[in-house]
Backbone as a chain_set.jsonl record, in Angstrom:
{"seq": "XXXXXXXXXXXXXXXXXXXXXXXXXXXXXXXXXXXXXXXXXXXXXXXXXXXXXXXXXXXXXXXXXXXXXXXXXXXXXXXXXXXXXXXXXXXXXXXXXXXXXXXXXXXXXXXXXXXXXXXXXXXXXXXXXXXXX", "coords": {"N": [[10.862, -2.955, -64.997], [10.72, -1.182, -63.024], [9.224, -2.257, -61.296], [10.434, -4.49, -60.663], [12.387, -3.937, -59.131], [11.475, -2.158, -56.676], [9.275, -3.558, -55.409], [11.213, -5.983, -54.742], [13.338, -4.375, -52.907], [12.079, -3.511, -50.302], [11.173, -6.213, -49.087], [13.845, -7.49, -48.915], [15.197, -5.574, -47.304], [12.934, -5.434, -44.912], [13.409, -8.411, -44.139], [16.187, -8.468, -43.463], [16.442, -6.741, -41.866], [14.79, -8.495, -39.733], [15.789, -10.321, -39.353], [17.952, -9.064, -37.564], [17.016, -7.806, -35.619], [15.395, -9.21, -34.237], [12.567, -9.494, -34.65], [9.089, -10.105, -33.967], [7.586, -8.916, -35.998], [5.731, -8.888, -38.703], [6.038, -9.603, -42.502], [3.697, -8.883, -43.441], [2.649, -6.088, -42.195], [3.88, -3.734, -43.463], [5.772, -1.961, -42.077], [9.429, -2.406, -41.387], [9.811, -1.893, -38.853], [7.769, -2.268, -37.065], [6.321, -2.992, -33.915], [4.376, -4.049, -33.656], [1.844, -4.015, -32.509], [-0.396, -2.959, -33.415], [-1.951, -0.167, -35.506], [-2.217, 2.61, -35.031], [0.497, 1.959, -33.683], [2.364, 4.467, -34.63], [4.824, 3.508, -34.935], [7.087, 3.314, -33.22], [10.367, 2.022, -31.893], [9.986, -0.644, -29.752], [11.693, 0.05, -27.383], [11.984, 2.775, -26.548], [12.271, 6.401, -25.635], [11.55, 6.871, -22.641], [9.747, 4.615, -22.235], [9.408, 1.416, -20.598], [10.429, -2.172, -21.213], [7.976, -4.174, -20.085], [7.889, -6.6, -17.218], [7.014, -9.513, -17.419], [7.432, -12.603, -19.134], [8.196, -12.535, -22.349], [7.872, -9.858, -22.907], [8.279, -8.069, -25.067], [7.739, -5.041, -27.009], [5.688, -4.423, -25.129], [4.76, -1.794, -23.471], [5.25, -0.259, -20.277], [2.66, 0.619, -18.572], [2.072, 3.289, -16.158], [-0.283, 3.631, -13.736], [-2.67, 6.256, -13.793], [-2.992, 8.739, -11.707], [-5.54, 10.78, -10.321], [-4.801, 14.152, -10.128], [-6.108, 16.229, -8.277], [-7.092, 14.603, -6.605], [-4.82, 13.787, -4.993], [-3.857, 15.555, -3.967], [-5.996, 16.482, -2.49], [-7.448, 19.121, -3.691], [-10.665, 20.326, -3.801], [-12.119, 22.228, -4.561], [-12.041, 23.867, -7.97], [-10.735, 26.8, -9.051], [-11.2, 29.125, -11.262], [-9.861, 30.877, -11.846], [-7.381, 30.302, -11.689], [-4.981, 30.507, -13.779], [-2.778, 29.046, -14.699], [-3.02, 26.722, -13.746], [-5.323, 25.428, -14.549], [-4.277, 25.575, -17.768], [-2.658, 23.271, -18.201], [-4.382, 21.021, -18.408], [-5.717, 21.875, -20.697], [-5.758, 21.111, -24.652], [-3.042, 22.145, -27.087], [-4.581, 23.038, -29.343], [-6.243, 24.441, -27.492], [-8.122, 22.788, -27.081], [-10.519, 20.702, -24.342], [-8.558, 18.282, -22.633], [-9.373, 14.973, -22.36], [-9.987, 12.537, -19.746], [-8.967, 10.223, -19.855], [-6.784, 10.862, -20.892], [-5.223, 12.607, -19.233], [-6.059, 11.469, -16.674], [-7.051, 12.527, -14.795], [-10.032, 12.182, -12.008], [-13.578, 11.257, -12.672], [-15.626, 13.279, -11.193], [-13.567, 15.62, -11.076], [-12.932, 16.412, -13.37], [-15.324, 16.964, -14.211], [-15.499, 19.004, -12.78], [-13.656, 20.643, -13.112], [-14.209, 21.07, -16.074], [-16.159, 22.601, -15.998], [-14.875, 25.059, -14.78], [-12.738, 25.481, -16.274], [-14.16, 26.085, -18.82], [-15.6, 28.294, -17.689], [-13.939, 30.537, -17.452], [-12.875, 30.648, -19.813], [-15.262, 32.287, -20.766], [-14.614, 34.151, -19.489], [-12.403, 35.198, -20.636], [-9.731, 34.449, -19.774], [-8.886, 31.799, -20.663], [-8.2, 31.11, -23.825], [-10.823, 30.208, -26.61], [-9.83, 29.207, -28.795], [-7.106, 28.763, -30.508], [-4.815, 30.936, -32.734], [-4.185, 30.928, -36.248]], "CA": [[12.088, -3.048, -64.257], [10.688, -0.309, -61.638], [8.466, -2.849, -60.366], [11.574, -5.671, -60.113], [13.279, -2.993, -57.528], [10.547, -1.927, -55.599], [9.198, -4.868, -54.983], [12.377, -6.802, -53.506], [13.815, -3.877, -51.902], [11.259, -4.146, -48.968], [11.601, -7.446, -48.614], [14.866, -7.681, -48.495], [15.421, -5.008, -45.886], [12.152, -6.281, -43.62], [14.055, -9.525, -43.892], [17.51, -8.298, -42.748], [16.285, -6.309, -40.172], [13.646, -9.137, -38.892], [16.887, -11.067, -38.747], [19.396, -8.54, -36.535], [16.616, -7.542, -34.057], [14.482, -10.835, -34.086], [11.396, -8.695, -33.37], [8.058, -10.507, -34.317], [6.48, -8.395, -37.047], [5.324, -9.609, -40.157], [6.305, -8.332, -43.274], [2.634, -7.629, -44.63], [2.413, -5.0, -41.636], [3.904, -2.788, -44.225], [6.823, -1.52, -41.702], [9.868, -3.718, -40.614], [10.112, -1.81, -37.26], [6.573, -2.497, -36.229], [6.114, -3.579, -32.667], [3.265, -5.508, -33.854], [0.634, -3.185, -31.51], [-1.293, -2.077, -34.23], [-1.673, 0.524, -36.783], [-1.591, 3.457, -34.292], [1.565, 2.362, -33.002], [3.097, 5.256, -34.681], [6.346, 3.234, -35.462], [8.033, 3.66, -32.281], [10.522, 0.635, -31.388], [9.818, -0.996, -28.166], [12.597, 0.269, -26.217], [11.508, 3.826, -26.989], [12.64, 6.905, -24.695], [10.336, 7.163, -21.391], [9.152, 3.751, -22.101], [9.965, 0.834, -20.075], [9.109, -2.942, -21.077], [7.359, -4.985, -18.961], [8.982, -7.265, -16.654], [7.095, -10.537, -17.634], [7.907, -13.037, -19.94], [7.7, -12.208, -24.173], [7.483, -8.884, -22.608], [8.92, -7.379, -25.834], [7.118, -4.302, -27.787], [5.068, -3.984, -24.711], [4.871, -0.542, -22.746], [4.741, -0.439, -19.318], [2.012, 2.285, -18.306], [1.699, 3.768, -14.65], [-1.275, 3.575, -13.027], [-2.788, 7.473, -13.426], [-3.86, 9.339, -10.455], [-6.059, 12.359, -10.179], [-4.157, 14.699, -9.381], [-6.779, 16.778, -7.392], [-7.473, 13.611, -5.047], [-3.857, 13.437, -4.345], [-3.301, 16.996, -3.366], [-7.007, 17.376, -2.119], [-8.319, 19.932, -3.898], [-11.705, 20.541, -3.556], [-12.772, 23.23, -5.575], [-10.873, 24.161, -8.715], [-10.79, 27.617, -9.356], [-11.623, 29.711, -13.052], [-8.707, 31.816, -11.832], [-6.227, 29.793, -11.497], [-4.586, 29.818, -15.474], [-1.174, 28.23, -14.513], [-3.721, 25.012, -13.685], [-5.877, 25.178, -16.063], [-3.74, 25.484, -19.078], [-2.191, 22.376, -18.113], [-5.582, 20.497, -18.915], [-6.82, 22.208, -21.951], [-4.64, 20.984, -25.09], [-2.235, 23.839, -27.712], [-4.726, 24.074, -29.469], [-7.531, 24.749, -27.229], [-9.552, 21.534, -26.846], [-10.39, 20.555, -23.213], [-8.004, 17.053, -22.734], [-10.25, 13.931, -21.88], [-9.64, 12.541, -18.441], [-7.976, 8.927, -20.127], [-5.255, 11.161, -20.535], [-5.05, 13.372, -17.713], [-6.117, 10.595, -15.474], [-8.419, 12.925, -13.508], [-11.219, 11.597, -11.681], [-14.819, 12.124, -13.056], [-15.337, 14.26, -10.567], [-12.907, 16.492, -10.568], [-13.06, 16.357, -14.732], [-16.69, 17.433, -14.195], [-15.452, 20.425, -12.194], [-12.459, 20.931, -14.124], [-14.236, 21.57, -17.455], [-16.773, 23.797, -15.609], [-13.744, 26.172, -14.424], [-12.234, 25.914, -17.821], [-15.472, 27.107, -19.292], [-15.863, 29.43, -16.985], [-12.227, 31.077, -17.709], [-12.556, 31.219, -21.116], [-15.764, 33.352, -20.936], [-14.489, 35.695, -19.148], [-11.126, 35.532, -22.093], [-8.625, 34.381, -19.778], [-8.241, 31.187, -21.574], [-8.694, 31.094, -25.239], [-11.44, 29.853, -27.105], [-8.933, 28.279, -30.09], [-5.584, 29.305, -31.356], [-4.64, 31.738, -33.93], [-3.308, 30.921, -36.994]], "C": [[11.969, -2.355, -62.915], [10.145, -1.495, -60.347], [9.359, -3.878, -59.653], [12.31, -5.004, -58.871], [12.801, -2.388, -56.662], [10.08, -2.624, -54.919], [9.855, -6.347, -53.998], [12.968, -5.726, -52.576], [12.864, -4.317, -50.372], [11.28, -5.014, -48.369], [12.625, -7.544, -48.084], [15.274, -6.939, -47.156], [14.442, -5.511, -44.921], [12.654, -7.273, -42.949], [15.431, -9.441, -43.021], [16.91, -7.663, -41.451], [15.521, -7.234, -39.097], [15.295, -9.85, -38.404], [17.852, -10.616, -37.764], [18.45, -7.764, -35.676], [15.875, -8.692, -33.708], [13.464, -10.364, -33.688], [10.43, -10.237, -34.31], [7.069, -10.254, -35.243], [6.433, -9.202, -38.058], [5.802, -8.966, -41.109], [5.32, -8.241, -43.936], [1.977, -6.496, -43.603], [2.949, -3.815, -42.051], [5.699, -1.977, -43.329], [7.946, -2.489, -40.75], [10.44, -3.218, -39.636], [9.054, -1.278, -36.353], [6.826, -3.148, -35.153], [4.779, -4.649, -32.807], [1.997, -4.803, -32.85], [-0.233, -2.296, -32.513], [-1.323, -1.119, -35.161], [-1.325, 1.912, -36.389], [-0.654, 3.27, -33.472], [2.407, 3.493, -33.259], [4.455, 5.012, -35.037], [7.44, 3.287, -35.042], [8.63, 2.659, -31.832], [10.423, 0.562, -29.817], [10.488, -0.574, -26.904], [12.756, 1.965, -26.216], [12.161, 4.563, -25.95], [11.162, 6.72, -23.758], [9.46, 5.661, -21.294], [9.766, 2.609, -21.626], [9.339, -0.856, -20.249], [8.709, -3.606, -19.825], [7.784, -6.106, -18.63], [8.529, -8.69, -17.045], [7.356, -11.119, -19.02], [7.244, -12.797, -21.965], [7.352, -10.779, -23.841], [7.728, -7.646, -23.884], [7.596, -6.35, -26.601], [5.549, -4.182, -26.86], [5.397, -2.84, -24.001], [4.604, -0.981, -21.528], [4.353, 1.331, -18.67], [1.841, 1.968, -16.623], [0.452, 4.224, -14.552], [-1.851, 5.483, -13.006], [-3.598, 7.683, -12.014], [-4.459, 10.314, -10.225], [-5.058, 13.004, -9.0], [-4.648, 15.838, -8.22], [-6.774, 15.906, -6.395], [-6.294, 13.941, -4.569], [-3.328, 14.579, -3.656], [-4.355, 17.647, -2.615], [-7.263, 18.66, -2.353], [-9.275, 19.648, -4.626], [-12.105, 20.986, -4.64], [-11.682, 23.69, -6.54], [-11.182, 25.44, -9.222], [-10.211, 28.035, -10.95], [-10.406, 30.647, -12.982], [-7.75, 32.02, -12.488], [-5.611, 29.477, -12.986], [-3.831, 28.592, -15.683], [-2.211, 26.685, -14.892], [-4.416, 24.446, -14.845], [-5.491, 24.869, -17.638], [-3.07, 23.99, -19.22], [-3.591, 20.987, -18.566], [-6.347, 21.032, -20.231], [-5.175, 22.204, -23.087], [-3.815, 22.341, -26.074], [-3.095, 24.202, -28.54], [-6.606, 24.392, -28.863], [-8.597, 23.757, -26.433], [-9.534, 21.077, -25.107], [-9.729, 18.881, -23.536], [-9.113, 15.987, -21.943], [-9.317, 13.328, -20.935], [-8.575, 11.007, -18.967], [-6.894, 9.292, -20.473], [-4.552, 11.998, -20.039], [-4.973, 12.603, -16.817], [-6.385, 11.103, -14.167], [-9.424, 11.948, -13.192], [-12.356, 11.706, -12.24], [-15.162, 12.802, -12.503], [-15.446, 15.567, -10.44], [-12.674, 16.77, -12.172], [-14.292, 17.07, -14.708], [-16.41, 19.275, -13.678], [-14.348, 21.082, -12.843], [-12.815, 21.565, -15.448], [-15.327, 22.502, -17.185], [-15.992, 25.047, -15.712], [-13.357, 26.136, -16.025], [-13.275, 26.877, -18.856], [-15.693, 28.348, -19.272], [-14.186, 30.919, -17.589], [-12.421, 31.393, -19.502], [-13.566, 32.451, -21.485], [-15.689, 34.438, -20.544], [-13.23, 36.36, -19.238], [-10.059, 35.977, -20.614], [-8.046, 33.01, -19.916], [-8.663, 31.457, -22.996], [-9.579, 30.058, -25.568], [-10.865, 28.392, -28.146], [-8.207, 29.168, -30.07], [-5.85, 29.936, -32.59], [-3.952, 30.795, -35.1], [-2.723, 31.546, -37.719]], "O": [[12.661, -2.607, -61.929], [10.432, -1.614, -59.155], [9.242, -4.173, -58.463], [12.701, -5.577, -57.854], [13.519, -1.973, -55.753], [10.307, -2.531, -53.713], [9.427, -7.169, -53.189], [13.135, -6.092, -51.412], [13.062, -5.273, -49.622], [11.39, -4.952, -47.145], [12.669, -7.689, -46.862], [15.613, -7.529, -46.131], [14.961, -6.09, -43.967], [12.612, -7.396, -41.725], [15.698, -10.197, -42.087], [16.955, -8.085, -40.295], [15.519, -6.967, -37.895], [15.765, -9.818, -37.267], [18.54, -11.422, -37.137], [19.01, -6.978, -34.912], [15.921, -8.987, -32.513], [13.133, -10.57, -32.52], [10.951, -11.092, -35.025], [6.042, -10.906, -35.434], [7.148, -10.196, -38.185], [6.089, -7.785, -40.912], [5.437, -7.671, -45.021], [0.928, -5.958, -43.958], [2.739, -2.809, -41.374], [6.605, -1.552, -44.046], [7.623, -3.129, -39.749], [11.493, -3.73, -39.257], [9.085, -0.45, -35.443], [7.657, -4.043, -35.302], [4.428, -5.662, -32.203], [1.138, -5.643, -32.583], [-0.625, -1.145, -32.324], [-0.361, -1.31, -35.905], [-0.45, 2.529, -36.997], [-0.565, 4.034, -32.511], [3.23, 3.754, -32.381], [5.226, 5.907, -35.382], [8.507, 3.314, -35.656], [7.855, 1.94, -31.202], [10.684, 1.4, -28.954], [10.09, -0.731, -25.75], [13.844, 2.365, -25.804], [12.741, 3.839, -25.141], [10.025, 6.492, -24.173], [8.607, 5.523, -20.417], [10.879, 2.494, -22.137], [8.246, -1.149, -19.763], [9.212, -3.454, -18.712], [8.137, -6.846, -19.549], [9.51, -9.43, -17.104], [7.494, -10.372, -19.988], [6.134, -12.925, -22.482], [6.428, -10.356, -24.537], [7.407, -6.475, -23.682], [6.505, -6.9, -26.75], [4.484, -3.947, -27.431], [6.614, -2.805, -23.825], [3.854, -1.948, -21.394], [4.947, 2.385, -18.445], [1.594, 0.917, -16.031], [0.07, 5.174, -15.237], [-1.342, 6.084, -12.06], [-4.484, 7.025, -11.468], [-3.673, 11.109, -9.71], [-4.704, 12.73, -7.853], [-3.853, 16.298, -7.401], [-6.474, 16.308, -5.271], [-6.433, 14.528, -3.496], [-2.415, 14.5, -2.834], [-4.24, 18.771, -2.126], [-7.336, 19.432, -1.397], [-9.236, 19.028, -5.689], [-12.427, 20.3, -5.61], [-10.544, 23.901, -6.119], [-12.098, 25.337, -10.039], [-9.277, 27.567, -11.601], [-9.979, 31.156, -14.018], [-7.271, 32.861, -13.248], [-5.701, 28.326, -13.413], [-4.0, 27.595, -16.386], [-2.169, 25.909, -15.847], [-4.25, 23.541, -15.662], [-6.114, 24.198, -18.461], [-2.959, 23.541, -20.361], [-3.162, 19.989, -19.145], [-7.421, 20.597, -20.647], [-4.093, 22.744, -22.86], [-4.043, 23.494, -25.709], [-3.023, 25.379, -28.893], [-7.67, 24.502, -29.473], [-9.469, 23.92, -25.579], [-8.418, 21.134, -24.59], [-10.209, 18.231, -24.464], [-9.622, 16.373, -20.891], [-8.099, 13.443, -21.078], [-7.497, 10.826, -18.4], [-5.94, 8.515, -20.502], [-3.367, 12.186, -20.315], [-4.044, 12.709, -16.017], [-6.195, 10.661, -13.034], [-9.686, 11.006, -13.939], [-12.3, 12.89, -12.569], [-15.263, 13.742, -13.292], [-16.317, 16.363, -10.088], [-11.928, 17.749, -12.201], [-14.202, 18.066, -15.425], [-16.923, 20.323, -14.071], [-14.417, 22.3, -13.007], [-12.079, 22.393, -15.984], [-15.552, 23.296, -18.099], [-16.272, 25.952, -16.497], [-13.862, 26.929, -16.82], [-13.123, 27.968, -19.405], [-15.892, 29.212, -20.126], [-14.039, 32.062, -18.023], [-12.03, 32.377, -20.129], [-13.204, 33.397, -22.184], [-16.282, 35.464, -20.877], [-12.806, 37.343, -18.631], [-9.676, 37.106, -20.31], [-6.923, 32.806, -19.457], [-9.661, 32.166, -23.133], [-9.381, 28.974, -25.021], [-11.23, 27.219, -28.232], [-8.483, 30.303, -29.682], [-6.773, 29.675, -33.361], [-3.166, 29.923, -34.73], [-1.784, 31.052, -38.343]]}, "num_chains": 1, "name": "protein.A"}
């Protein structure tokens, strides 16, 4: 009998809800407020905060991403100083790990010199190594 009510519930709700947003998922993607973007979508619907879709057509349960820009080119700096924490901390993630440039949207570069200085900063413990727990 467990299996008779487990079994249709899902359905039934995938079904109602496919019907009162009209998205496009399937129901053997397991969730009926998939965007249909995969398995790391995380489960976020399309119209998400901070996310905006995209202006052409069937544009639905797409994101529209901005173009990153190193932010050294755009402010010209040169040299990035081991000093500087404020900067640094902003590139290395909570707990520790230096952030890869696909989501910084540094330059190589300035990523190259960036994780030098970070380096540099932590050996001489004024960033951290790793987090406490």
């Amino acid at each position: 009998m467990s299996e008779e009510t487990h079994g249709k519930a899902p359905e039934t709700g995938a079904a109602a809800h496919q019907s009162t947003s009209g998205s496009d998922s399937s129901p053997s993607a397991g969730h009926g407020h998939s965007s249909g973007s995969g398995p790391r979508s995380g489960g976020r619907p399309a119209g998400g905060p901070g996310a905006r879709p995209s202006s052409g057509p069937g544009g639905r349960g797409k994101f529209f991403r901005r173009k990153k820009v190193c932010k050294f080119c755009t402010e010209k700096i040169d040299a990035i100083p081991y000093r500087d924490v404020r900067l640094l901390q902003g590139f290395v993630a909570e707990r520790g790990k230096i952030v890869p440039r696909r989501l910084t949207g540094v330059c190589t570069k300035h990523q190259r010199r960036l994780t030098r200085s970070i380096k540099q900063a932590r050996n001489i413990a004024l960033l951290p190594f790793a987090t406490r727990h």
